[in-house]
Amino acid sequence: MTVRTRYAPSPTGDPHIGNIRAALFSWAYARANGGQFLLRIEDTDRARLQETSLEAIMDSLHWLGIDWDEGPVVGGPHEPYFQSQRLPLYQHAAGRLIDEGNAYRCFCTPERLDQMRKAQQASKQPPGYDGRCRDIPREESDRRAANEPFTVRFKMKHDGTTVLHDLIRGDVTFDNALQDDFVALKSDGYPTYHLAVVVDDTEMQISHAIRGDEWISSAPKHIQLYDALGYEPPVWAHLPLILGPDHKKLSKRSGDTAVLDYATNGYLPEAMVNFLAFLGWSLDDHTSLVTIDDLKQHFDLARVVPNPAVFDVERLNFLNGYYIRAMDEERWHATITQWSGQQMDAALVAAVAPILRERVARLDEIGPMTAFLFGDDAPGYQAELLAEKLGGDAAIAQTVLDTAMAAFSEIASEDWNQASIEAAIRGLEPVLGLKLRKFVSVLYVAIEGSPQGLPLFDSVAIIGRSRTLHRLAAALQKLA
Ligand code: GLU
């Protein structure tokens, strides 16, 4: 059997972290098995459609390194890959279901359905269609269809059970008594998700339908639809729920935001791939660092666990730092130039690259961390900041600046380097009668505009003698 998987997002917004994991796992499973991966756009909900969503979906996939063999842009033998362009297929299937007695036209108005729901709520009955149109004779149905709007409802079996054989969950049994005759085709001729996914997964020869846990309750509908249409269902794999650090369902607040926001906020795709991979899967019982190539070779649904995964942003930050430090020099230099937001010559990039690499956890820190390298003055700060770590004692701050000024002035331009600066600053300890860690923040603020930043000795060396003296003088002036 050829493995064919798909990612089938609805273009109703930018793909979120929780959702894109299904793309990564589907893609990896196809790649690891020499199969094909499809991108299909499920755009049948016209009311929730967002124009920019398709771009965001494709950009998110590109950013992570996920390519598709069939779908938008690349085309393929099952074109079109947009459900809105495939309506005749669904309408045909709905017609067949009606003809074969597995579905019926429902003429209930939205008002009636609304009243029904309210009555069910009031009498504490389970919600669901009450079946009023289920037994309308075919002739009457045909006649009314000529001038009344209708939906097509699927006749669910109401007795017995429906069993989902899930690759991750094992068998899951659903009680048919709780199932409802759902709408398969809407009155505007568009299918619902249930009909469209069954028709398309069949027509596109999907072998494994890998999707989020939130779809598991739809599985009995799909299973009965496959059965009624006489189609062979795919292997289903419902990925485990993702919980936030609070162990509640992942929400926007706990990190389930747009994938591309993570890119904008300075995360590396390698870190995100590694992070997403472990939301339910593992390579073995000890490996914690995996690349997209590892996934491509070794991803296996057999190693996806059913129990919920926890989204831990600290872990993502750790991975990001790891991959920043693992970048080759050329890419790191290019990254610095890109994220500093400033014109930087190669020598400056090379000087700052090693110290920056140790400090940065997210690339969006590069801009603020390197801001002090540009211009004569330190980035703007309040005078109080100079003495903040000295309990607000401005007099000590002033002494620190004065003595530093004197010490730096004695270093000749040609001797201005990390070692001589370190010696000068350490030499302030006996003069001031203070430990370095006590007073160093004054110098950090004067030079870098912040009590923490890139290592001070290197930073002072990089900005040079005249700018250093100028900034110390400026700090003294602020205190005065
Ligand atoms: N359109 C559904 C979604 O947005 C697809 C679910 C599936 O993969 O079957 O998640």
Short mmCIF file of C-alpha atoms in Angstrom, two decimals, residues 93-409:
data_model
loop_
_atom_site.label_atom_id
_atom_site.label_comp_id
_atom_site.label_asym_id
_atom_site.label_seq_id
_atom_site.Cartn_x
_atom_site.Cartn_y
_atom_site.Cartn_z
CA ALA A 93 -22.31 11.65 -3.38
CA ALA A 94 -25.26 13.26 -1.58
CA GLY A 95 -27.53 12.30 -4.49
CA ARG A 96 -26.33 8.73 -4.27
CA LEU A 97 -26.96 8.63 -0.54
CA ILE A 98 -30.53 9.82 -1.10
CA ASP A 99 -31.13 7.40 -3.94
CA GLU A 100 -29.87 4.49 -1.90
CA GLY A 101 -31.93 5.40 1.13
CA ASN A 102 -29.00 6.48 3.29
CA ALA A 103 -29.84 10.16 3.41
CA TYR A 104 -32.90 12.33 3.05
CA ARG A 105 -33.82 15.90 2.29
CA CYS A 106 -34.64 17.93 5.32
CA PHE A 107 -36.97 20.86 4.83
CA CYS A 108 -36.94 22.08 8.40
CA THR A 109 -36.39 25.82 8.55
CA PRO A 110 -33.63 27.30 10.71
CA GLU A 111 -36.38 28.73 12.94
CA ARG A 112 -37.88 25.31 13.50
CA LEU A 113 -34.50 23.79 14.28
CA ASP A 114 -33.85 26.58 16.71
CA GLN A 115 -37.14 25.99 18.51
CA MET A 116 -36.39 22.29 18.62
CA ARG A 117 -33.01 22.95 20.23
CA LYS A 118 -34.52 25.26 22.80
CA ALA A 119 -37.21 22.75 23.69
CA GLN A 120 -34.56 20.03 24.07
CA GLN A 121 -32.52 22.26 26.32
CA ALA A 122 -35.55 23.17 28.41
CA SER A 123 -36.52 19.54 28.93
CA LYS A 124 -32.87 18.53 29.44
CA GLN A 125 -32.91 16.17 26.47
CA PRO A 126 -29.73 15.54 24.51
CA PRO A 127 -29.46 17.87 21.52
CA GLY A 128 -29.93 16.48 18.04
CA TYR A 129 -32.21 16.42 15.08
CA ASP A 130 -35.60 14.94 15.98
CA GLY A 131 -36.02 13.15 12.66
CA ARG A 132 -39.10 14.96 11.43
CA CYS A 133 -38.11 14.73 7.74
CA ARG A 134 -36.58 11.26 7.96
CA ASP A 135 -39.61 9.49 6.61
CA ILE A 136 -40.96 11.91 4.05
CA PRO A 137 -41.82 9.73 1.03
CA ARG A 138 -39.46 10.14 -1.88
CA GLU A 139 -42.10 11.52 -4.24
CA GLU A 140 -43.15 14.19 -1.82
CA SER A 141 -39.50 15.01 -1.17
CA ASP A 142 -38.79 15.38 -4.89
CA ARG A 143 -41.84 17.60 -5.33
CA ARG A 144 -40.99 19.88 -2.43
CA ALA A 145 -37.34 20.09 -3.48
CA ALA A 146 -38.42 21.96 -6.61
CA ASN A 147 -39.43 25.03 -4.62
CA GLU A 148 -38.33 24.66 -0.99
CA PRO A 149 -34.81 25.01 0.36
CA PHE A 150 -33.48 21.83 1.93
CA THR A 151 -30.42 20.25 3.42
CA VAL A 152 -29.39 16.65 2.97
CA ARG A 153 -29.21 14.71 6.22
CA PHE A 154 -27.41 11.45 6.63
CA LYS A 155 -29.40 8.63 8.20
CA MET A 156 -27.27 7.54 11.11
CA LYS A 157 -27.89 4.12 12.56
CA HIS A 158 -29.53 4.65 15.90
CA ASP A 159 -29.05 1.20 17.37
CA GLY A 160 -25.95 -0.80 18.14
CA THR A 161 -22.47 0.71 18.22
CA THR A 162 -19.92 2.12 15.80
CA VAL A 163 -16.32 1.16 16.42
CA LEU A 164 -13.38 3.31 15.41
CA HIS A 165 -10.17 1.37 14.93
CA ASP A 166 -7.64 4.02 15.71
CA LEU A 167 -3.94 3.49 15.22
CA ILE A 168 -3.11 5.52 18.31
CA ARG A 169 -6.14 4.96 20.55
CA GLY A 170 -6.95 1.41 19.70
CA ASP A 171 -10.68 0.64 19.37
CA VAL A 172 -13.06 3.36 20.44
CA THR A 173 -16.73 2.40 20.67
CA PHE A 174 -19.54 4.88 20.11
CA ASP A 175 -23.14 4.27 21.11
CA ASN A 176 -25.33 4.83 18.05
CA ALA A 177 -28.26 5.84 20.22
CA LEU A 178 -26.41 9.08 20.87
CA GLN A 179 -25.84 9.76 17.19
CA ASP A 180 -27.73 12.32 15.28
CA ASP A 181 -28.81 12.60 11.63
CA PHE A 182 -26.25 15.21 10.67
CA VAL A 183 -26.32 17.56 7.71
CA ALA A 184 -24.10 16.30 4.91
CA LEU A 185 -25.01 18.91 2.29
CA LYS A 186 -26.09 22.41 3.22
CA SER A 187 -28.95 24.29 1.58
CA ASP A 188 -26.46 26.35 -0.47
CA GLY A 189 -25.13 23.18 -2.08
CA TYR A 190 -21.89 23.19 -0.08
CA PRO A 191 -20.97 20.04 1.82
CA THR A 192 -20.31 19.95 5.52
CA TYR A 193 -16.88 18.84 6.68
CA HIS A 194 -18.15 15.30 7.25
CA LEU A 195 -19.24 14.61 3.71
CA ALA A 196 -16.37 16.49 2.10
CA VAL A 197 -13.65 14.78 4.11
CA VAL A 198 -15.01 11.32 3.31
CA VAL A 199 -15.42 12.02 -0.40
CA ASP A 200 -12.01 13.66 -0.72
CA ASP A 201 -10.00 11.26 1.37
CA THR A 202 -11.44 8.53 -0.82
CA GLU A 203 -11.01 10.28 -4.13
CA MET A 204 -7.48 11.39 -3.22
CA GLN A 205 -6.63 7.86 -2.08
CA ILE A 206 -5.58 8.89 1.39
CA SER A 207 -4.26 5.85 3.23
CA HIS A 208 -3.85 7.42 6.68
CA ALA A 209 -6.03 10.21 8.01
CA ILE A 210 -3.96 11.81 10.74
CA ARG A 211 -5.78 14.55 12.57
CA GLY A 212 -6.28 16.22 15.90
CA ASP A 213 -8.07 14.66 18.80
CA GLU A 214 -10.94 17.15 18.44
CA TRP A 215 -12.23 15.17 15.47
CA ILE A 216 -12.64 11.90 17.28
CA SER A 217 -16.31 12.55 18.04
CA SER A 218 -16.91 12.95 14.31
CA ALA A 219 -15.43 9.55 13.59
CA PRO A 220 -18.71 7.58 13.88
CA LYS A 221 -20.29 9.86 11.30
CA HIS A 222 -17.39 9.28 8.95
CA ILE A 223 -17.33 5.54 9.53
CA GLN A 224 -21.04 5.23 8.75
CA LEU A 225 -20.65 7.46 5.70
CA TYR A 226 -17.83 5.30 4.35
CA ASP A 227 -19.98 2.30 4.91
CA ALA A 228 -23.03 3.78 3.18
CA LEU A 229 -21.00 4.95 0.20
CA GLY A 230 -19.23 1.62 -0.06
CA TYR A 231 -15.82 3.23 0.29
CA GLU A 232 -12.80 1.78 2.02
CA PRO A 233 -11.94 4.01 5.00
CA PRO A 234 -8.36 5.14 5.62
CA VAL A 235 -6.41 4.16 8.68
CA TRP A 236 -7.31 6.72 11.32
CA ALA A 237 -4.84 8.22 13.73
CA HIS A 238 -6.14 10.82 16.17
CA LEU A 239 -3.28 12.75 17.68
CA PRO A 240 -3.28 13.34 21.43
CA LEU A 241 -4.69 16.46 22.93
CA ILE A 242 -2.24 19.26 23.65
CA LEU A 243 -2.51 20.77 27.11
CA GLY A 244 -1.15 24.07 28.32
CA PRO A 245 1.37 24.25 31.18
CA ASP A 246 -1.67 24.57 33.49
CA HIS A 247 -2.80 21.14 32.22
CA LYS A 248 -5.93 22.66 30.74
CA LYS A 249 -6.67 22.44 27.04
CA LEU A 250 -4.15 24.53 25.13
CA SER A 251 -5.50 27.97 24.41
CA LYS A 252 -4.30 31.12 22.81
CA ARG A 253 -3.12 32.31 26.19
CA SER A 254 -1.11 29.20 26.94
CA GLY A 255 0.76 29.30 23.62
CA ASP A 256 -1.61 28.16 20.89
CA THR A 257 -0.96 31.16 18.69
CA ALA A 258 -0.15 31.46 15.03
CA VAL A 259 2.89 29.51 13.90
CA LEU A 260 4.14 32.51 11.99
CA ASP A 261 4.07 34.62 15.16
CA TYR A 262 6.73 32.31 16.52
CA ALA A 263 8.80 33.05 13.42
CA THR A 264 8.33 36.78 13.91
CA ASN A 265 9.23 36.49 17.57
CA GLY A 266 12.58 34.98 16.81
CA TYR A 267 12.15 31.24 17.01
CA LEU A 268 14.03 29.03 14.62
CA PRO A 269 12.16 26.50 12.52
CA GLU A 270 14.49 23.75 13.76
CA ALA A 271 13.46 24.50 17.33
CA MET A 272 9.79 24.53 16.44
CA VAL A 273 10.02 21.25 14.50
CA ASN A 274 11.85 19.59 17.37
CA PHE A 275 9.32 20.98 19.83
CA LEU A 276 6.25 19.96 17.82
CA ALA A 277 7.64 16.50 17.18
CA PHE A 278 7.60 15.73 20.86
CA LEU A 279 4.00 16.77 21.32
CA GLY A 280 2.91 13.17 21.32
CA TRP A 281 5.77 11.37 19.60
CA SER A 282 9.27 10.30 20.57
CA LEU A 283 12.11 8.75 18.64
CA ASP A 284 13.12 6.36 21.41
CA ASP A 285 13.30 6.54 25.15
CA HIS A 286 16.31 8.85 25.40
CA THR A 287 16.69 11.16 22.38
CA SER A 288 15.42 14.67 22.91
CA LEU A 289 16.97 16.50 19.97
CA VAL A 290 15.60 15.66 16.55
CA THR A 291 15.85 17.40 13.23
CA ILE A 292 13.42 17.43 10.38
CA ASP A 293 15.66 14.90 8.64
CA ASP A 294 15.36 12.55 11.59
CA LEU A 295 11.59 12.82 11.30
CA LYS A 296 11.74 12.22 7.59
CA GLN A 297 13.59 9.00 8.20
CA HIS A 298 12.25 7.67 11.47
CA PHE A 299 8.82 9.08 12.20
CA ASP A 300 6.42 6.32 13.10
CA LEU A 301 2.80 6.55 14.21
CA ALA A 302 3.46 3.50 16.36
CA ARG A 303 5.43 5.81 18.65
CA VAL A 304 2.68 8.36 19.07
CA VAL A 305 1.06 7.99 22.47
CA PRO A 306 -2.62 8.57 23.21
CA ASN A 307 -2.16 10.51 26.43
CA PRO A 308 -2.14 14.30 26.27
CA ALA A 309 1.02 16.21 25.49
CA VAL A 310 1.97 19.31 27.45
CA PHE A 311 2.98 22.49 25.68
CA ASP A 312 5.92 23.85 27.64
CA VAL A 313 7.24 27.11 26.28
CA GLU A 314 10.36 26.81 28.46
CA ARG A 315 11.23 23.71 26.53
CA LEU A 316 10.76 25.59 23.26
CA ASN A 317 13.01 28.38 24.53
CA PHE A 318 15.64 25.87 25.53
CA LEU A 319 15.54 24.26 22.08
CA ASN A 320 15.73 27.65 20.43
CA GLY A 321 18.85 28.54 22.36
CA TYR A 322 20.30 25.17 21.50
CA TYR A 323 19.73 25.60 17.77
CA ILE A 324 21.02 29.17 17.85
CA ARG A 325 24.26 27.87 19.30
CA ALA A 326 24.32 25.06 16.77
CA MET A 327 24.04 27.36 13.72
CA ASP A 328 27.06 27.54 11.47
CA GLU A 329 28.96 30.80 11.55
CA GLU A 330 27.86 32.06 8.18
CA ARG A 331 24.18 31.67 8.99
CA TRP A 332 24.64 33.15 12.44
CA HIS A 333 26.31 36.24 10.98
CA ALA A 334 23.51 36.63 8.44
CA THR A 335 20.95 36.20 11.23
CA ILE A 336 22.57 38.94 13.31
CA THR A 337 22.56 41.34 10.38
CA GLN A 338 18.94 40.55 9.64
CA TRP A 339 17.66 40.86 13.21
CA SER A 340 19.75 43.81 14.39
CA GLY A 341 17.71 46.08 12.16
CA GLN A 342 20.86 48.13 11.50
CA GLN A 343 23.54 48.41 8.89
CA MET A 344 26.44 46.36 10.24
CA ASP A 345 29.78 45.86 8.59
CA ALA A 346 31.31 42.40 8.57
CA ALA A 347 33.95 43.27 11.17
CA LEU A 348 31.35 44.43 13.66
CA VAL A 349 29.23 41.34 13.06
CA ALA A 350 32.25 39.11 13.56
CA ALA A 351 33.21 40.92 16.76
CA VAL A 352 29.81 40.64 18.35
CA ALA A 353 28.82 37.21 17.01
CA PRO A 354 30.44 35.00 19.68
CA ILE A 355 29.21 36.94 22.70
CA LEU A 356 25.76 37.37 21.26
CA ARG A 357 25.38 33.69 20.60
CA GLU A 358 25.83 32.88 24.27
CA ARG A 359 23.21 35.37 25.39
CA VAL A 360 20.39 35.11 22.90
CA ALA A 361 17.47 32.74 23.46
CA ARG A 362 15.20 34.35 20.90
CA LEU A 363 16.30 36.16 17.78
CA ASP A 364 14.13 39.16 18.57
CA GLU A 365 16.53 39.89 21.43
CA ILE A 366 19.28 40.68 18.92
CA GLY A 367 17.87 44.12 18.07
CA PRO A 368 17.67 45.41 21.65
CA MET A 369 20.91 43.67 22.69
CA THR A 370 22.94 45.21 19.87
CA ALA A 371 21.34 48.66 19.92
CA PHE A 372 24.22 50.07 22.01
CA LEU A 373 26.70 49.32 19.22
CA PHE A 374 25.27 52.09 17.07
CA GLY A 375 25.58 55.84 17.44
CA ASP A 376 27.68 57.85 19.87
CA ASP A 377 25.30 57.64 22.78
CA ALA A 378 24.10 54.70 24.80
CA PRO A 379 20.45 53.80 24.16
CA GLY A 380 18.24 56.18 26.16
CA TYR A 381 17.84 55.45 29.89
CA GLN A 382 16.73 57.24 33.04
CA ALA A 383 19.43 58.61 35.35
CA GLU A 384 18.01 56.58 38.26
CA LEU A 385 18.89 53.37 36.46
CA LEU A 386 22.60 54.08 37.00
CA ALA A 387 22.27 53.70 40.77
CA GLU A 388 19.41 51.24 40.80
CA LYS A 389 21.49 48.23 41.80
CA LEU A 390 23.30 50.35 44.40
CA GLY A 391 20.16 50.91 46.36
CA GLY A 392 19.70 54.23 44.62
CA ASP A 393 22.96 55.69 45.95
CA ALA A 394 23.84 58.20 43.24
CA ALA A 395 27.02 59.27 45.01
CA ILE A 396 28.54 55.79 44.69
CA ALA A 397 27.44 55.61 41.07
CA GLN A 398 29.21 58.87 40.46
CA THR A 399 32.42 57.62 42.09
CA VAL A 400 32.27 54.45 40.01
CA LEU A 401 31.95 56.49 36.83
CA ASP A 402 34.70 58.88 37.83
CA THR A 403 37.19 56.16 38.68
CA ALA A 404 36.31 54.19 35.56
CA MET A 405 36.81 57.28 33.48
CA ALA A 406 40.25 57.79 34.99
CA ALA A 407 41.22 54.15 34.49
CA PHE A 408 40.02 54.02 30.89
CA SER A 409 41.71 57.29 30.03
#
